[in-house]
Structures are given as structure tokens and as C-alpha cells.
Coordinates of C-alpha atoms in Angstrom, one line a residue:
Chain A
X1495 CA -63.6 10.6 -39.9
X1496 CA -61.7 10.8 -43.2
X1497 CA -57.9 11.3 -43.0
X1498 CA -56.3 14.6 -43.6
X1499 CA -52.9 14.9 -43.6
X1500 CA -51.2 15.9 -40.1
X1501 CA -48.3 18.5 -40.6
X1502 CA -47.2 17.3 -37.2
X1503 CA -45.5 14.1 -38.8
X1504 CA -42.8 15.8 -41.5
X1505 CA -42.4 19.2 -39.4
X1506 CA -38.8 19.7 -37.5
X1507 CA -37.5 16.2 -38.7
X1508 CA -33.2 16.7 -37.2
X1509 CA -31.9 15.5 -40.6
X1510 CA -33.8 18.3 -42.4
X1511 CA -31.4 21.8 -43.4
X1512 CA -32.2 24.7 -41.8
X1513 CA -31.9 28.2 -42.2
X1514 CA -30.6 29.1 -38.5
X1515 CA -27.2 29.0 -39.2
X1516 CA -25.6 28.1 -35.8
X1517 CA -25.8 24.6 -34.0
X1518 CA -28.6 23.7 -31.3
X1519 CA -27.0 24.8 -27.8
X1520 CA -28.3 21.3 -26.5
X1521 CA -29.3 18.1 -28.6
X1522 CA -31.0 15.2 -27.1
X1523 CA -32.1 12.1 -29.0
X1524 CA -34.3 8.9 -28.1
X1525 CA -34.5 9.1 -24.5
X1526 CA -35.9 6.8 -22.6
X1527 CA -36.2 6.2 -18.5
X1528 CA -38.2 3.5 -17.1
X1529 CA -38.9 3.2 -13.3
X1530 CA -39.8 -0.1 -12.4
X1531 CA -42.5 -1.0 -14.9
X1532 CA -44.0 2.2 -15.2
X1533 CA -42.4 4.1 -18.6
X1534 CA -41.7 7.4 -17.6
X1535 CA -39.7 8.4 -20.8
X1536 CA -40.2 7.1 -23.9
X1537 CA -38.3 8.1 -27.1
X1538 CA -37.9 12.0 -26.2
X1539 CA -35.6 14.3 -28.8
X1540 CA -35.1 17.8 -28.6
X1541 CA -33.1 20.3 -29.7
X1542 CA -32.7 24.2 -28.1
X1543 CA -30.9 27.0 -29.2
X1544 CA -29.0 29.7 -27.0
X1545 CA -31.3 33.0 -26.3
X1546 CA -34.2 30.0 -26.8
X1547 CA -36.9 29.3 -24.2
X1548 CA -38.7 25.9 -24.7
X1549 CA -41.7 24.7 -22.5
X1550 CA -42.9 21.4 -21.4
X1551 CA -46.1 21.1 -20.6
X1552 CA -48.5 18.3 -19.7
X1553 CA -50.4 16.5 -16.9
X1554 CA -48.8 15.3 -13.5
X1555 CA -46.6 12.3 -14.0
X1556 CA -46.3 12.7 -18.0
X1557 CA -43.0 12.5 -18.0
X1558 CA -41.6 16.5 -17.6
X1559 CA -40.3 16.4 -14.7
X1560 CA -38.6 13.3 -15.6
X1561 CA -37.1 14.9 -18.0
X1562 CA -35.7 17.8 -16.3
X1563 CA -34.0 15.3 -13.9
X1564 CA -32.2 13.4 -16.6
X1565 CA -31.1 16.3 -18.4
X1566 CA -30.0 18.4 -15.3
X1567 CA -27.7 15.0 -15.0
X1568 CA -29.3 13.9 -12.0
X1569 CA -30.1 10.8 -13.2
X1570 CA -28.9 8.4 -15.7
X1571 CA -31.4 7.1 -18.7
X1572 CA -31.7 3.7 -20.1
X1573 CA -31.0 4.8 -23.3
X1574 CA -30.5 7.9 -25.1
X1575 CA -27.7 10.8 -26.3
X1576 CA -27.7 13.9 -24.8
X1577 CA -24.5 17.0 -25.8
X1578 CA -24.0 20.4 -25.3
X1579 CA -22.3 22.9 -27.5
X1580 CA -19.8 23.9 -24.4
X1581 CA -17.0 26.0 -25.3
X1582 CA -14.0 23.6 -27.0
X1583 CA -11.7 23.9 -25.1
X1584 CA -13.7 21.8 -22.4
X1585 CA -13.3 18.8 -24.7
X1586 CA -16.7 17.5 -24.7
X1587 CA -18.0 18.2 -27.7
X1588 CA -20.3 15.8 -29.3
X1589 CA -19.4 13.7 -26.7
X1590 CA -22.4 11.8 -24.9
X1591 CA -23.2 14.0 -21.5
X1592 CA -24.5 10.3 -19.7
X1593 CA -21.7 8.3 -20.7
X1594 CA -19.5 10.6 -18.8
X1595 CA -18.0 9.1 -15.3
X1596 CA -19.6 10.7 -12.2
X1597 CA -17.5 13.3 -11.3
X1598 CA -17.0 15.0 -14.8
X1599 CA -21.0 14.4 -15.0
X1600 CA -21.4 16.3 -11.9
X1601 CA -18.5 19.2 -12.8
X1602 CA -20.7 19.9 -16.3
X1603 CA -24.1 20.1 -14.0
X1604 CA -22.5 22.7 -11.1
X1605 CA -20.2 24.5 -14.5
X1606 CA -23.0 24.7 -17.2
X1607 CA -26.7 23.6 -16.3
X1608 CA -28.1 25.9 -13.8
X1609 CA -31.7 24.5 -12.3
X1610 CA -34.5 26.0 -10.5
X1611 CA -36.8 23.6 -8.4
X1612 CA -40.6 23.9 -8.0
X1613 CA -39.3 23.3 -4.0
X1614 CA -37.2 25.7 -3.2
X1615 CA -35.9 23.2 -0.1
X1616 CA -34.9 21.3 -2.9
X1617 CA -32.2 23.6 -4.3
X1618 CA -31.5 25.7 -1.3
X1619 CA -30.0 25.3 2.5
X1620 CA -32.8 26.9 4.1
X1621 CA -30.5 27.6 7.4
X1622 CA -28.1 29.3 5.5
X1623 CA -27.8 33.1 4.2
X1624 CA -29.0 33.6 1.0
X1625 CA -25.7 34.8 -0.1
X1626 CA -24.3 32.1 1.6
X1627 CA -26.3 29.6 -0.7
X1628 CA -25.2 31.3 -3.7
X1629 CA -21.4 31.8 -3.0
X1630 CA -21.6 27.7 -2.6
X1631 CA -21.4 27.5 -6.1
X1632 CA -18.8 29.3 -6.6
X1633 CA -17.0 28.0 -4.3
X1634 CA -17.6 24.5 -6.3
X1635 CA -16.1 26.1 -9.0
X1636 CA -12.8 26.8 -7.0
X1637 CA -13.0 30.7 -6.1
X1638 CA -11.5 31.0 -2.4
X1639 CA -11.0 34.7 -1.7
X1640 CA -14.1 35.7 0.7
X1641 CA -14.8 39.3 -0.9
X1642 CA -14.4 37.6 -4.7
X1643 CA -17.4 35.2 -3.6
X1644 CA -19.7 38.1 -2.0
X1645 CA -19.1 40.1 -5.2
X1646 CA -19.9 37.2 -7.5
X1647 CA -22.6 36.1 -5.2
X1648 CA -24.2 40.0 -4.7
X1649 CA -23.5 40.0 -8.7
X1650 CA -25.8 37.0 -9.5
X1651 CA -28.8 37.7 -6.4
X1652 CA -28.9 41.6 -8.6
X1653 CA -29.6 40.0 -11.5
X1654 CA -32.4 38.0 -10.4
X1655 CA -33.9 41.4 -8.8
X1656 CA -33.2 40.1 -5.5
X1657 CA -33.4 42.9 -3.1
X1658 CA -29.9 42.9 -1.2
X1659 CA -30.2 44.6 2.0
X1660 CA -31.9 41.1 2.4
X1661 CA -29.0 39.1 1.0
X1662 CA -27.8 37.7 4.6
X1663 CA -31.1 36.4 5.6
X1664 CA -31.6 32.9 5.6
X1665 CA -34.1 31.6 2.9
X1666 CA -36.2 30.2 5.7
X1667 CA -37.2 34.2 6.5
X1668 CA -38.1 34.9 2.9
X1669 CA -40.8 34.7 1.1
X1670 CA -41.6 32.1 -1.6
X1671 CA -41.0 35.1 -4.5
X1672 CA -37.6 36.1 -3.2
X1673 CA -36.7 32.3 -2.2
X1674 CA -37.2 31.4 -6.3
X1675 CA -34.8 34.7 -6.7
X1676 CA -32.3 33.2 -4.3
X1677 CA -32.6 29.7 -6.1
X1678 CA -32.5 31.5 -9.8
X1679 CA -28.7 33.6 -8.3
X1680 CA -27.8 30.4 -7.6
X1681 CA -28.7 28.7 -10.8
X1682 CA -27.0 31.7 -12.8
X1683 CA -24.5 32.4 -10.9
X1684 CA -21.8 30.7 -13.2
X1685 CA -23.0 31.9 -16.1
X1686 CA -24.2 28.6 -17.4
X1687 CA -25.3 28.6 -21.1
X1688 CA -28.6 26.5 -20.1
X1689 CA -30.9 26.8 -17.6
X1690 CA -33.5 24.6 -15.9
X1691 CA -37.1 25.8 -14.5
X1692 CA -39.3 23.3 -13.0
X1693 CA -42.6 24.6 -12.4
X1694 CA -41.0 27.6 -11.1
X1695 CA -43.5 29.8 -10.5
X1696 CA -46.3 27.3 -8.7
X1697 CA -47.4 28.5 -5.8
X1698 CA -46.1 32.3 -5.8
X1699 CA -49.2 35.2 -6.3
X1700 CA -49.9 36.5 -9.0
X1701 CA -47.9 39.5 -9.0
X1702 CA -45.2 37.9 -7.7
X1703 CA -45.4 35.3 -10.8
X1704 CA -45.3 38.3 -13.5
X1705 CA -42.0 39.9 -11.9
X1706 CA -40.2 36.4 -11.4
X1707 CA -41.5 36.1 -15.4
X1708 CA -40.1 38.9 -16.0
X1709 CA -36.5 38.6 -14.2
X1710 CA -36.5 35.1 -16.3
X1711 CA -37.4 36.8 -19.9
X1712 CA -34.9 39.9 -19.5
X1713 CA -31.8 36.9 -18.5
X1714 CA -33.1 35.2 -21.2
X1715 CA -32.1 38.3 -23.3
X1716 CA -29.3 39.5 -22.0
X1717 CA -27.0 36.4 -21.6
X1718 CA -28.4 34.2 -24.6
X1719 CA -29.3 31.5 -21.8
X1720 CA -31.4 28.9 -23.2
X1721 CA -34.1 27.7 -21.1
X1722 CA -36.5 24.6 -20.8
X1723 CA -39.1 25.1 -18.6
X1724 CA -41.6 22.8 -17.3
X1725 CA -44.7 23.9 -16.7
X1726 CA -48.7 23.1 -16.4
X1727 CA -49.4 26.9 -16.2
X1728 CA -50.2 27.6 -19.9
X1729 CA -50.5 31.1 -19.4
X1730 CA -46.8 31.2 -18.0
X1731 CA -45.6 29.0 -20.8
X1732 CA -47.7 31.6 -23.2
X1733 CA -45.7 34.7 -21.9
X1734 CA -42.6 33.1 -21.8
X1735 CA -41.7 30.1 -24.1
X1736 CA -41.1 30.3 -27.9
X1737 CA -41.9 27.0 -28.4
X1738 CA -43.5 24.1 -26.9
X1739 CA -43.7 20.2 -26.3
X1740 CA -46.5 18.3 -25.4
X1741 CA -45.9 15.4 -23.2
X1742 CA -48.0 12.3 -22.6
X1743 CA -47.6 9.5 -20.7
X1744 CA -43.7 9.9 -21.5
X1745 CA -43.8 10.6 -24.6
X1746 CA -43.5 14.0 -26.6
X1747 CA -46.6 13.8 -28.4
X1748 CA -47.1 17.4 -29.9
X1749 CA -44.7 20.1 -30.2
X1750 CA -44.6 23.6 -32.2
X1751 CA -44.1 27.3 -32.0
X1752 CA -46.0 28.4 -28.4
X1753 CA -48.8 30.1 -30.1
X1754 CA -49.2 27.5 -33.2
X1755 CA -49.7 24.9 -30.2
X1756 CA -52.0 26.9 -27.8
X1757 CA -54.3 28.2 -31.0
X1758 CA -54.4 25.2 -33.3
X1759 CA -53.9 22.2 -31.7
X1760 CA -53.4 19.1 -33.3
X1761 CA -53.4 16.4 -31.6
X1762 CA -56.6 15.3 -29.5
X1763 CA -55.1 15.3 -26.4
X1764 CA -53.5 18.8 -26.8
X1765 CA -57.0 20.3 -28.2
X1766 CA -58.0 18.7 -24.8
X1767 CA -55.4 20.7 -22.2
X1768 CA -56.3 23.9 -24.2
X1769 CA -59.8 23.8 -24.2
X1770 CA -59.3 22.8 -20.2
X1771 CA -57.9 26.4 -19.3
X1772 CA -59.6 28.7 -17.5
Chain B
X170 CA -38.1 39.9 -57.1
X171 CA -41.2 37.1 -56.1
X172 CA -40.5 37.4 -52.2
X173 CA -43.8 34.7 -51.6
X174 CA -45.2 32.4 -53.2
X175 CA -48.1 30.3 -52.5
X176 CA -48.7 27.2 -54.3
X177 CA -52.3 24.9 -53.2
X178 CA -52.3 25.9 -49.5
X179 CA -55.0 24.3 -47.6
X180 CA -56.2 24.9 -44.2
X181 CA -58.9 22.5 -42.2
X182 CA -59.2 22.3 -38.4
X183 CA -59.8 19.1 -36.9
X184 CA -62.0 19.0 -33.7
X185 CA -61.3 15.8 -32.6
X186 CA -64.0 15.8 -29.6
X187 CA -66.5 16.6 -32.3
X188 CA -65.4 14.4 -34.8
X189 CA -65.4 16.8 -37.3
X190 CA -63.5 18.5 -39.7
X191 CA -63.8 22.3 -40.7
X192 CA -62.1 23.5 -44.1
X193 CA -61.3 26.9 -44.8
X194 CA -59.5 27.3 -47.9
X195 CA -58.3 25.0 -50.1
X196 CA -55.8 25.0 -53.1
X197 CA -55.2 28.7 -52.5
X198 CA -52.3 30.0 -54.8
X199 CA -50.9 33.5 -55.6
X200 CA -47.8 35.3 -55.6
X201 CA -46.6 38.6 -53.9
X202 CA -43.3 40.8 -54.9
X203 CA -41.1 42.9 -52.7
X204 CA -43.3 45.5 -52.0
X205 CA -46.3 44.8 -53.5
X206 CA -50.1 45.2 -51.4
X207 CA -52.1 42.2 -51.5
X208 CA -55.9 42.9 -50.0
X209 CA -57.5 39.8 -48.8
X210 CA -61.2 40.3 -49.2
X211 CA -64.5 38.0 -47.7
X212 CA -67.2 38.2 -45.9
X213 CA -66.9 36.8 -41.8
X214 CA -65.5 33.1 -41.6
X215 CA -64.4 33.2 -45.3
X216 CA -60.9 32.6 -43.6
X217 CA -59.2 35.6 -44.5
X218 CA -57.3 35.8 -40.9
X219 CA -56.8 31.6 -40.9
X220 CA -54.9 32.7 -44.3
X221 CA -52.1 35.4 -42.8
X222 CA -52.3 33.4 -39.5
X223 CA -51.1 30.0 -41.8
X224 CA -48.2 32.3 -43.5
X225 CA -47.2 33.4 -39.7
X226 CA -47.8 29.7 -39.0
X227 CA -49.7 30.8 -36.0
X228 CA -52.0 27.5 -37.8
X229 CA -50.3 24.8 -39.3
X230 CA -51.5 24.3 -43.1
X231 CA -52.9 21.1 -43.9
X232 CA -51.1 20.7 -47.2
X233 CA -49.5 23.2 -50.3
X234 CA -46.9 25.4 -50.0
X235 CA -45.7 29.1 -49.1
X236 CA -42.1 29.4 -50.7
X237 CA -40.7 32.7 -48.8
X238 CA -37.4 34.6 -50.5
X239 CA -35.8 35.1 -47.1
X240 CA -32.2 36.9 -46.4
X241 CA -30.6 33.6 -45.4
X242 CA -32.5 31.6 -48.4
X243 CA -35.5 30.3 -49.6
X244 CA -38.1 28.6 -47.6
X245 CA -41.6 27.3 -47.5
X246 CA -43.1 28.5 -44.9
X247 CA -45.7 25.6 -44.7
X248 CA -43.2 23.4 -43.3
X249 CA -40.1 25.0 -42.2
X250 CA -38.8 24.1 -38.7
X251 CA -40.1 25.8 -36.0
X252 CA -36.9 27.3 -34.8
X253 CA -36.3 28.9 -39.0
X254 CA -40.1 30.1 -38.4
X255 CA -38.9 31.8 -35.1
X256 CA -36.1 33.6 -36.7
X257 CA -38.5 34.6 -39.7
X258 CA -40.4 36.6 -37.5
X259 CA -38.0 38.0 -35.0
X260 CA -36.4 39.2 -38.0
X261 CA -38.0 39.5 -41.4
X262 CA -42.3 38.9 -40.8
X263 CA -44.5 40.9 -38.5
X264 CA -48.0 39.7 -38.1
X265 CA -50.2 43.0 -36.9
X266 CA -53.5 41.9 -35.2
X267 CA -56.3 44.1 -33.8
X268 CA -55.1 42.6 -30.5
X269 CA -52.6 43.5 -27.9
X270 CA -51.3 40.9 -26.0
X271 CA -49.9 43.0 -23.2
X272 CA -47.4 41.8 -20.9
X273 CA -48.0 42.5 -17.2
X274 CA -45.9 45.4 -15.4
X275 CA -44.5 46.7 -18.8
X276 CA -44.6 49.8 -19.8
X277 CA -46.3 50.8 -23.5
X278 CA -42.6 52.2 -24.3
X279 CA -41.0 49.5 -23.1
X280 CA -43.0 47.2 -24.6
X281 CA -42.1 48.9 -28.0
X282 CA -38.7 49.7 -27.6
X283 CA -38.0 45.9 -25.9
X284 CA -34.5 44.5 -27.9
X285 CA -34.4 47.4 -30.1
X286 CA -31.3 48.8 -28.7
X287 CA -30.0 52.3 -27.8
X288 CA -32.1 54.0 -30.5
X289 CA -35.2 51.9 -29.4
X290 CA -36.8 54.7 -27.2
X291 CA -36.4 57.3 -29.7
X292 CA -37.9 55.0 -32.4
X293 CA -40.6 53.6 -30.2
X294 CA -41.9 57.5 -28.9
X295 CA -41.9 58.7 -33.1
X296 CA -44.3 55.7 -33.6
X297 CA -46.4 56.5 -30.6
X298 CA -47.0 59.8 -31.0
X299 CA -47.3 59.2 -34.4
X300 CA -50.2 57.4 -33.9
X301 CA -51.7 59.9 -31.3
X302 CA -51.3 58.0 -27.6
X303 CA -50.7 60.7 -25.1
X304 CA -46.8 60.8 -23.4
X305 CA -48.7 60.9 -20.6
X306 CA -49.5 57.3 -21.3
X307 CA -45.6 56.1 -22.4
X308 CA -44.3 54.9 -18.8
X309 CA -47.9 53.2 -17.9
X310 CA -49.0 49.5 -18.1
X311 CA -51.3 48.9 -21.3
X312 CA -53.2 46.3 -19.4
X313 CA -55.3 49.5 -18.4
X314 CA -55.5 51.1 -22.1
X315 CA -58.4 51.1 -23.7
X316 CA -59.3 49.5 -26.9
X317 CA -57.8 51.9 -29.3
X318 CA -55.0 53.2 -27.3
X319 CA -53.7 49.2 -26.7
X320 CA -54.2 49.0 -31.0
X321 CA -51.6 51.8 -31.1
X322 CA -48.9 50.1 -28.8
X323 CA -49.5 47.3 -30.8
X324 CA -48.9 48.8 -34.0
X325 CA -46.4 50.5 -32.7
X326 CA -44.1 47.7 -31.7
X327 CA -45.2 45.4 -35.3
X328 CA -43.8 48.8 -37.2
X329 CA -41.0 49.3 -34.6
X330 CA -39.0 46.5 -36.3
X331 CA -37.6 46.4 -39.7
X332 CA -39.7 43.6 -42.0
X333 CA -40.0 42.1 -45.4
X334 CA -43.2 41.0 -45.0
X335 CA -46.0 42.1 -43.4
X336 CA -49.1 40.3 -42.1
X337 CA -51.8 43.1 -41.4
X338 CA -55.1 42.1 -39.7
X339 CA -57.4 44.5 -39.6
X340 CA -54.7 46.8 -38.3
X341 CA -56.9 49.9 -38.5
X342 CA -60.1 48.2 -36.3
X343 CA -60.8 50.6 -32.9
X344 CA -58.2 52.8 -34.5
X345 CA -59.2 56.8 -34.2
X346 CA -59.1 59.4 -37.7
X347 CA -56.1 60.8 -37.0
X348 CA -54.0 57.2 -35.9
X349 CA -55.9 55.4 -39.2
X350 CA -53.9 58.3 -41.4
X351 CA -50.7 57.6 -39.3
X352 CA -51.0 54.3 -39.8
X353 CA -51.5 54.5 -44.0
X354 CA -48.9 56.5 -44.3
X355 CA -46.4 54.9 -42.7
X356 CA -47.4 51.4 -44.7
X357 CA -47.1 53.8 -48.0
X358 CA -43.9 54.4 -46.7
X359 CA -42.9 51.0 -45.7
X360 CA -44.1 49.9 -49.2
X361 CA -41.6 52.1 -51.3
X362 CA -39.4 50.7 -49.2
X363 CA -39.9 47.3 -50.4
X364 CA -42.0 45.7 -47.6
X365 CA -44.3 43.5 -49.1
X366 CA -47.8 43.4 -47.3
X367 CA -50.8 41.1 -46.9
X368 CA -53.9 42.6 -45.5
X369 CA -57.4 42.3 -44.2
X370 CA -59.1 45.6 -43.8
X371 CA -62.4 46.0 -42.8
X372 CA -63.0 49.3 -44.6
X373 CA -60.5 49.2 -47.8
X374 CA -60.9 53.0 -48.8
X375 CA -58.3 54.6 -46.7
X376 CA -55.5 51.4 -47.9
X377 CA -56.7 51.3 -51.6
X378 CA -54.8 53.5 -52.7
X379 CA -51.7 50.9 -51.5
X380 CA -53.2 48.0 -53.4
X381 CA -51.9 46.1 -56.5
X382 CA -54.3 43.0 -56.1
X383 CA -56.5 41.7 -54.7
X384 CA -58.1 37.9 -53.6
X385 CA -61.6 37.5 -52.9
X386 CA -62.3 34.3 -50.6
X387 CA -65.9 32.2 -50.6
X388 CA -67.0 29.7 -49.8
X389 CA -64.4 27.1 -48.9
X390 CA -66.8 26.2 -45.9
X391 CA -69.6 25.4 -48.3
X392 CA -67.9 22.6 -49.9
X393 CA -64.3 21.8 -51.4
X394 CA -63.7 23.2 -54.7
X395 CA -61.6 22.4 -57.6
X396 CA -59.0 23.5 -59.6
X397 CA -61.4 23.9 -62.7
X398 CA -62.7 26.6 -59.8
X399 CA -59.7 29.0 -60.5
X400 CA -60.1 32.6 -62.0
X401 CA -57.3 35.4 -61.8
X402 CA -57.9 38.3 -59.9
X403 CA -56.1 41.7 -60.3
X404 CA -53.1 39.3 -61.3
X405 CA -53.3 37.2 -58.4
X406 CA -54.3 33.2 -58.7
X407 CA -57.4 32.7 -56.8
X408 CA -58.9 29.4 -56.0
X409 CA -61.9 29.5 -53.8

């Protein structure tokens, strides 16, 4: 096959000018996370603008979830930068999120990253009341007085269209719709400026799918949140993101405006996952 | 004031399963000013919706350029970064296709009036009943619509917005008399305004009267041409 020249290798270089005035929310360069000898990370960059929603998408064990882990702070990389835009006075800007020491690194996760698990045993006390799970990150934060924490937490479960006359039921009694609600109050409940979705509608119905989409997408644009989600849905990362990376065996091998990606493909793997939708 | 210009864009898909490449257009150049009508002519596969779908960067152009006058500066549109591309058309190009890609459990007037603000409704229900779709119709889910009625929530919301440039694809297609008249006269409108507009029509009358040029593409599929190829049309630069 005679070569033609793939846009994909001089679009969205960082050291190009653009014409979006204001700085990317979150900025990661060359990161890389190995686990034992398998590579699950290789050389990933990204940046995402508030009010943006991004998508990863990609087969099991490409790297996406991997990903979310490291930038959600949960685990460390073997190499790579990672900052976020946080308001000055918090002092870390342009400073390296993973060369932080534990606790601060854990203080910016619970302050400014919110994250919604695929599991929601994963983000949630199941025993607990919903409420309950949701006031916990408040009271991270410091809040003590019992009716400022049920007003905070009744504040965030509303705006993930949680229905609150069930707001003191465990998450063990709810159904996997309203237990992604409880994990999304939770996430938000801070008013972080970035939030994290892995795979979070997997598993719910259909119907229950488009509301939780469309709880997500109206957050989205009300509090300028920027969100990365991971996802191997790619009708849900067609309704919701605005743009998209392809991962591959850890690395980032394709990435573009959603519908650029979905309708012309480049790369031969991408062309593949489209073409392998229903 | 030259709000686009197009300098030797080139469109090919690659199928990499088949081992094959497709071309489209090649070496395409012409030039468009604030409100000015370009009608993008050709018979089936000729490329004419590749063409507005490269300028939306819906496809990624092989090679060339599309230099865009925007508010915030100039750009080329063939290889700006995705995030400038995003503003671009939250803010200054709409791209209106034949096809409504409706979001489940929104209403039509929601779907119009979505981000618009406090004068949203008002602007989306003018629109609609502008273009004929019953009230009765305004709070349900356009999933259901039929063919026409979905075209007219779709224009709607691509005319809802204010735009420099506009991308039309066979806007008018399944669209009734009375919605095709709307529709003209709102683009006249949008034209003394300024809006510069692209379009594929599949019956020209009703829009010729809108039209300062034209381009005619052939043939790119039946081999690659050349520049020695090039001929002007109605002021435009046509290479086909």
C-alpha cells in the first residue's frame, strides 16, 4: 500500500498555540506504569479542559483503567508529570501531583478528583446509609456540625437525581442505577473541578444507562466539571464524550474529536473496534 | 472579509483490512466571504458531504489547508487542535445534516433550547413552529418522530445558535413545502446577516436564489487529477 500522509502524527502536538485561551484543567505527560513485566502504561499525555468530557476507550487490559488509577492518585507511576490548574491559593500549581508526599497526595484526591467505580463496593460502604456514605467525605474535609453534613450530603445525592426519601437506605437495598447515584453524590460532593468515571454505566439497563447519562451531561454543564471517562460502550462514549483516546496495549494509539474517531478512523486497530459494534 | 479559505485539500480513506485506499477529492481550493452561498454540486459519491464533513473535521483531511477567519484568530481548520475545533463549533460552525441524532429521554424543546439560556425556550418554540412541528409534539421524545418531523428539531437546534459558518447537508431532504420555505428564508436571513454557508442540496431551485457560486465535483474516484485540471467556476477555484 502506498503511503499517504496520516494527519494523526502533527494533530494536537502540546507545544503548538492555540486558540482556547484558558489553560488545560489537567495536564499529564509521558506516563508510564509497569506491573511486573507486563507494560501497562506506556508514554500516555493528555490534556482536558474544565466543562470537557474525554473518553477512553479500548479492549480489557489496554491500559484505561490503569490510567484512571494513577490519575485518581491511587497509585504512583514509574515515570511521568501529572498537575492540575487548582485554585492558587492551594499552592500546587505546576507542581508534579506524584511527587507530592502521601498525605497531601491523598488531601488533593478526597478535595479535587471525585471518582466513580464500575463496582460500586468499590467506592461505597455497602452497610452504611447512603447519606451516610456521602457525608464521609465531608467529613474528610473537616465539616463537624451533623445538620451542615445532611444538608451538604442531601445537596450533592439531589444533584445526581437521587430520589431522597431513599437517602437513609443502605446501598446494599438499592439498586445498581441509584447505587452509581449514591457513588456519583459522593464523587461531587466537594465540588471537585475533575471527575472520574470508570465504566460507569456497565451493567445498569438501558433506561437506567440514558438517565445516569443524562445526570452526568447536565453536571457536566452546570459546574464546568471536566470528566474522563473510561469506557468500552462506544455508544455511551458517543452521547457523552467530546473527544476521545484510543488505547492499546498501554499506549494511546488514536485520539480525536468523538465523532472524527467513531466515523473516520485511522488507525487499523481503531477502524477495527468501530467496525466491531453492534 | 475572506472568512475560509481552502487551499489543496485532499481527502482519501484508508481501509486498512482491505488494503486499500479510496480518494475523494484532491487539491480542492476555493474561497468563501462573510456571507456568501457556496453550492456544492455532484452526482452520488462525488464527495460533496466528505467535503463539509472535512471543514467540520467530522473526517480528518489527508493534506491542504482550510484557513478559517475566526473571532479569536485565524486557523486552519485542517489541522487545528481538537479542543480549538470544539470551540469552533460550539461557537462559530454549525454542521446541519439530514440526520437527527436524538438523545434518549429529551424532549424536542429541550433538545433545542439545551445551553441556550433563559431566552432558549422562546427562541427554540419560534424555530419549531417555524418550521411547522405541532406544540403538541414540543415536550415529547424525538426518538418517536418521524422522518421529517426529527429534520425539523434538527434544524431547529443547528439555527438555534448564532454561527459564522454554516455547513448545510441536504438540510431540506424529508422536509415538507411549507418547512422547505421556512427553512430558505431563515438562511436568506442568516445570510444578510453575514453567515457564510456551504451547501449540498438535492434540489437547488428553492436555495438558488441564495447562491453566489458554485463548485461542481467529479470524478476524484476515477483517478487523481492535477493541477493543469483546474477551471474557475462562478468565481470559485475548482479542481476536480
Amino acid at each position: 500500500m502506498t503511503a499517504i500522509s496520516s494527519p494523526l502524527s502533527y494533530l494536537n502536538r502540546v507545544d503548538e498555540p492555540r486558540l482556547i485561551g484558558a489553560a488545560p484543567l489537567l495536564r499529564v505527560q509521558g506516563l508510564c506504569k509497569r506491573y511486573g513485566r507486563i507494560q501497562a502504561v506506556q508514554d500516555v499525555s493528555l490534556d482536558v479542559y474544565s466543562g470537557e468530557i474525554v473518553g477512553i476507550v479500548g479492549e480489557s487490559g489496554s491500559g484505561k483503567s490503569s490510567v484512571l488509577r494513577l490519575l485518581n492518585l491511587e497509585e504512583l507511576p514509574d515515570e511521568g508529570r501529572y498537575t492540575l490548574a487548582l485554585p492558587t491559593a492551594i499552592g500546587l500549581d505546576g507542581v508534579n501531583l506524584f511527587s507530592l508526599d502521601r498525605f497531601t497526595r491523598r488531601e488533593v484526591q478526597t478535595q479535587h478528583i471525585g471518582i466513580v467505580y464500575q463496582n460500586p463496593h468499590l467506592g461505597l460502604r455497602m452497610g452504611h446509609t447512603s447519606s451516610g456514605n456521602v457525608a464521609e467525605r465531608l467529613l474528610i474535609s473537616g465539616e463537624r456540625s451533623f445538620h451542615a453534613l445532611r444538608a451538604a450530603a442531601r445537596e450533592a445525592l439531589a444533584a445526581s437525581d437521587f430520589p431522597l426519601d431513599r437517602m437513609d437506605d443502605p446501598p446494599r437495598k438499592l439498586s445498581g442505577g441509584m447505587q452509581q447515584r449514591v457513588q456519583l453524590a459522593k464523587a461531587i460532593a466537594l465540588r471537585p473541578r475533575l471527575l472520574l468515571l470508570d465504566e460507569p454505566t456497565t451493567g445498569l439497563d438501558v433506561s437506567v444507562q440514558a438517565l445516569v447519562l443524562d445526570t452526568l451531561k447536565r453536571l457536566q454543564r452546570e459546574r464546568r466539571l471536566a470528566i474522563i471517562i473510561v469506557s468500552h460502550d462506544l455508544g455511551v462514549i458517543r452521547a457523552l464524550a467530546d473527544r476521545v483516546l484510543v488505547m492499546r496495549q498501554g499506549r494511546v494509539i488514536e485520539q480525536g474529536l468523538t465523532d472524527q474517531v467513531l466515523d473516520d478512523p485511522q488507525d487499523a486497530y481503531t477502524q477495527q473496534l468501530v467496525h466491531a459494534k453492534l | 472579509m475572506v472568512l475560509l479559505d481552502v487551499v489543496g485539500l485532499t481527502k482519501t480513506f484508508t481501509i486498512h483490512h482491505l488494503d486499500r485506499h479510496i480518494p475523494v477529492f484532491h487539491d480542492l481550493c476555493f474561497r468563501l466571504h462573510e456571507g456568501q452561498f457556496l453550492l456544492v454540486t455532484g452526482q452520488n459519491g462525488a464527495g460533496k458531504s466528505s467535503l463539509l464533513r472535512c471543514l467540520y473535521r467530522t473526517y480528518l483531511p489527508n493534506d491542504g489547508h482550510a484557513y478559517y477567519e475566526s473571532r479569536y484568530g485565524r486557523v486552519d481548520l485542517a489541522r487545528a487542535a481538537d479542543v480549538d475545533i470544539a470551540l469552533l463549533r460550539r461557537e462559530e460552525i454549525g454542521f446541519v445534516t439530514q440526520f437527527l441524532r436524538p438523545r434518549p429521554r429529551v424532549s424536542a424543546l429541550e433538545l433545542v433550547a439545551e445551553g441556550l439560556g433563559e431566552l432558549g425556550e422562546a427562541r427554540a418554540r419560534d424555530l419549531l413552529d417555524g418550521f411547522g412541528l405541532k406544540p403538541e409534539l414540543y415536550s415529547a421524545y424525538p426518538t418517536t418522530f418521524s422522518g421529517g418531523e426529527q429534520q425539523k428539531v434538527n434544524l431547529a437546534h443547528a439555527l438555534a445558535r448564532p454561527r459564522r459558518l454554516l455547513l448545510l447537508d441536504e438540510p431540506t431532504a424529508s422536509l415538507d413545502a411549507q418547512a422547505r420555505r421556512s427553512l430558505c428564508q431563515r438562511l436568506a436571513d442568516l445570510k444578510a446577516q453575514g453567515v457564510a454557508m456551504i451547501g449540498v442540496f438535492h434540489t437547488a431551485d428553492e436555495i438558488r436564489a441564495l447562491v453566489d457560486g458554485e463548485i461542481e465535483l467529479r470524478g476524484a474516484r476515477l483517478g487523481l487529477p492535477t493541477h493543469d485540471d483546474e477551471t474557475t467556476h462562478g468565481g470559485f477555484y475548482v479542481a476536480d
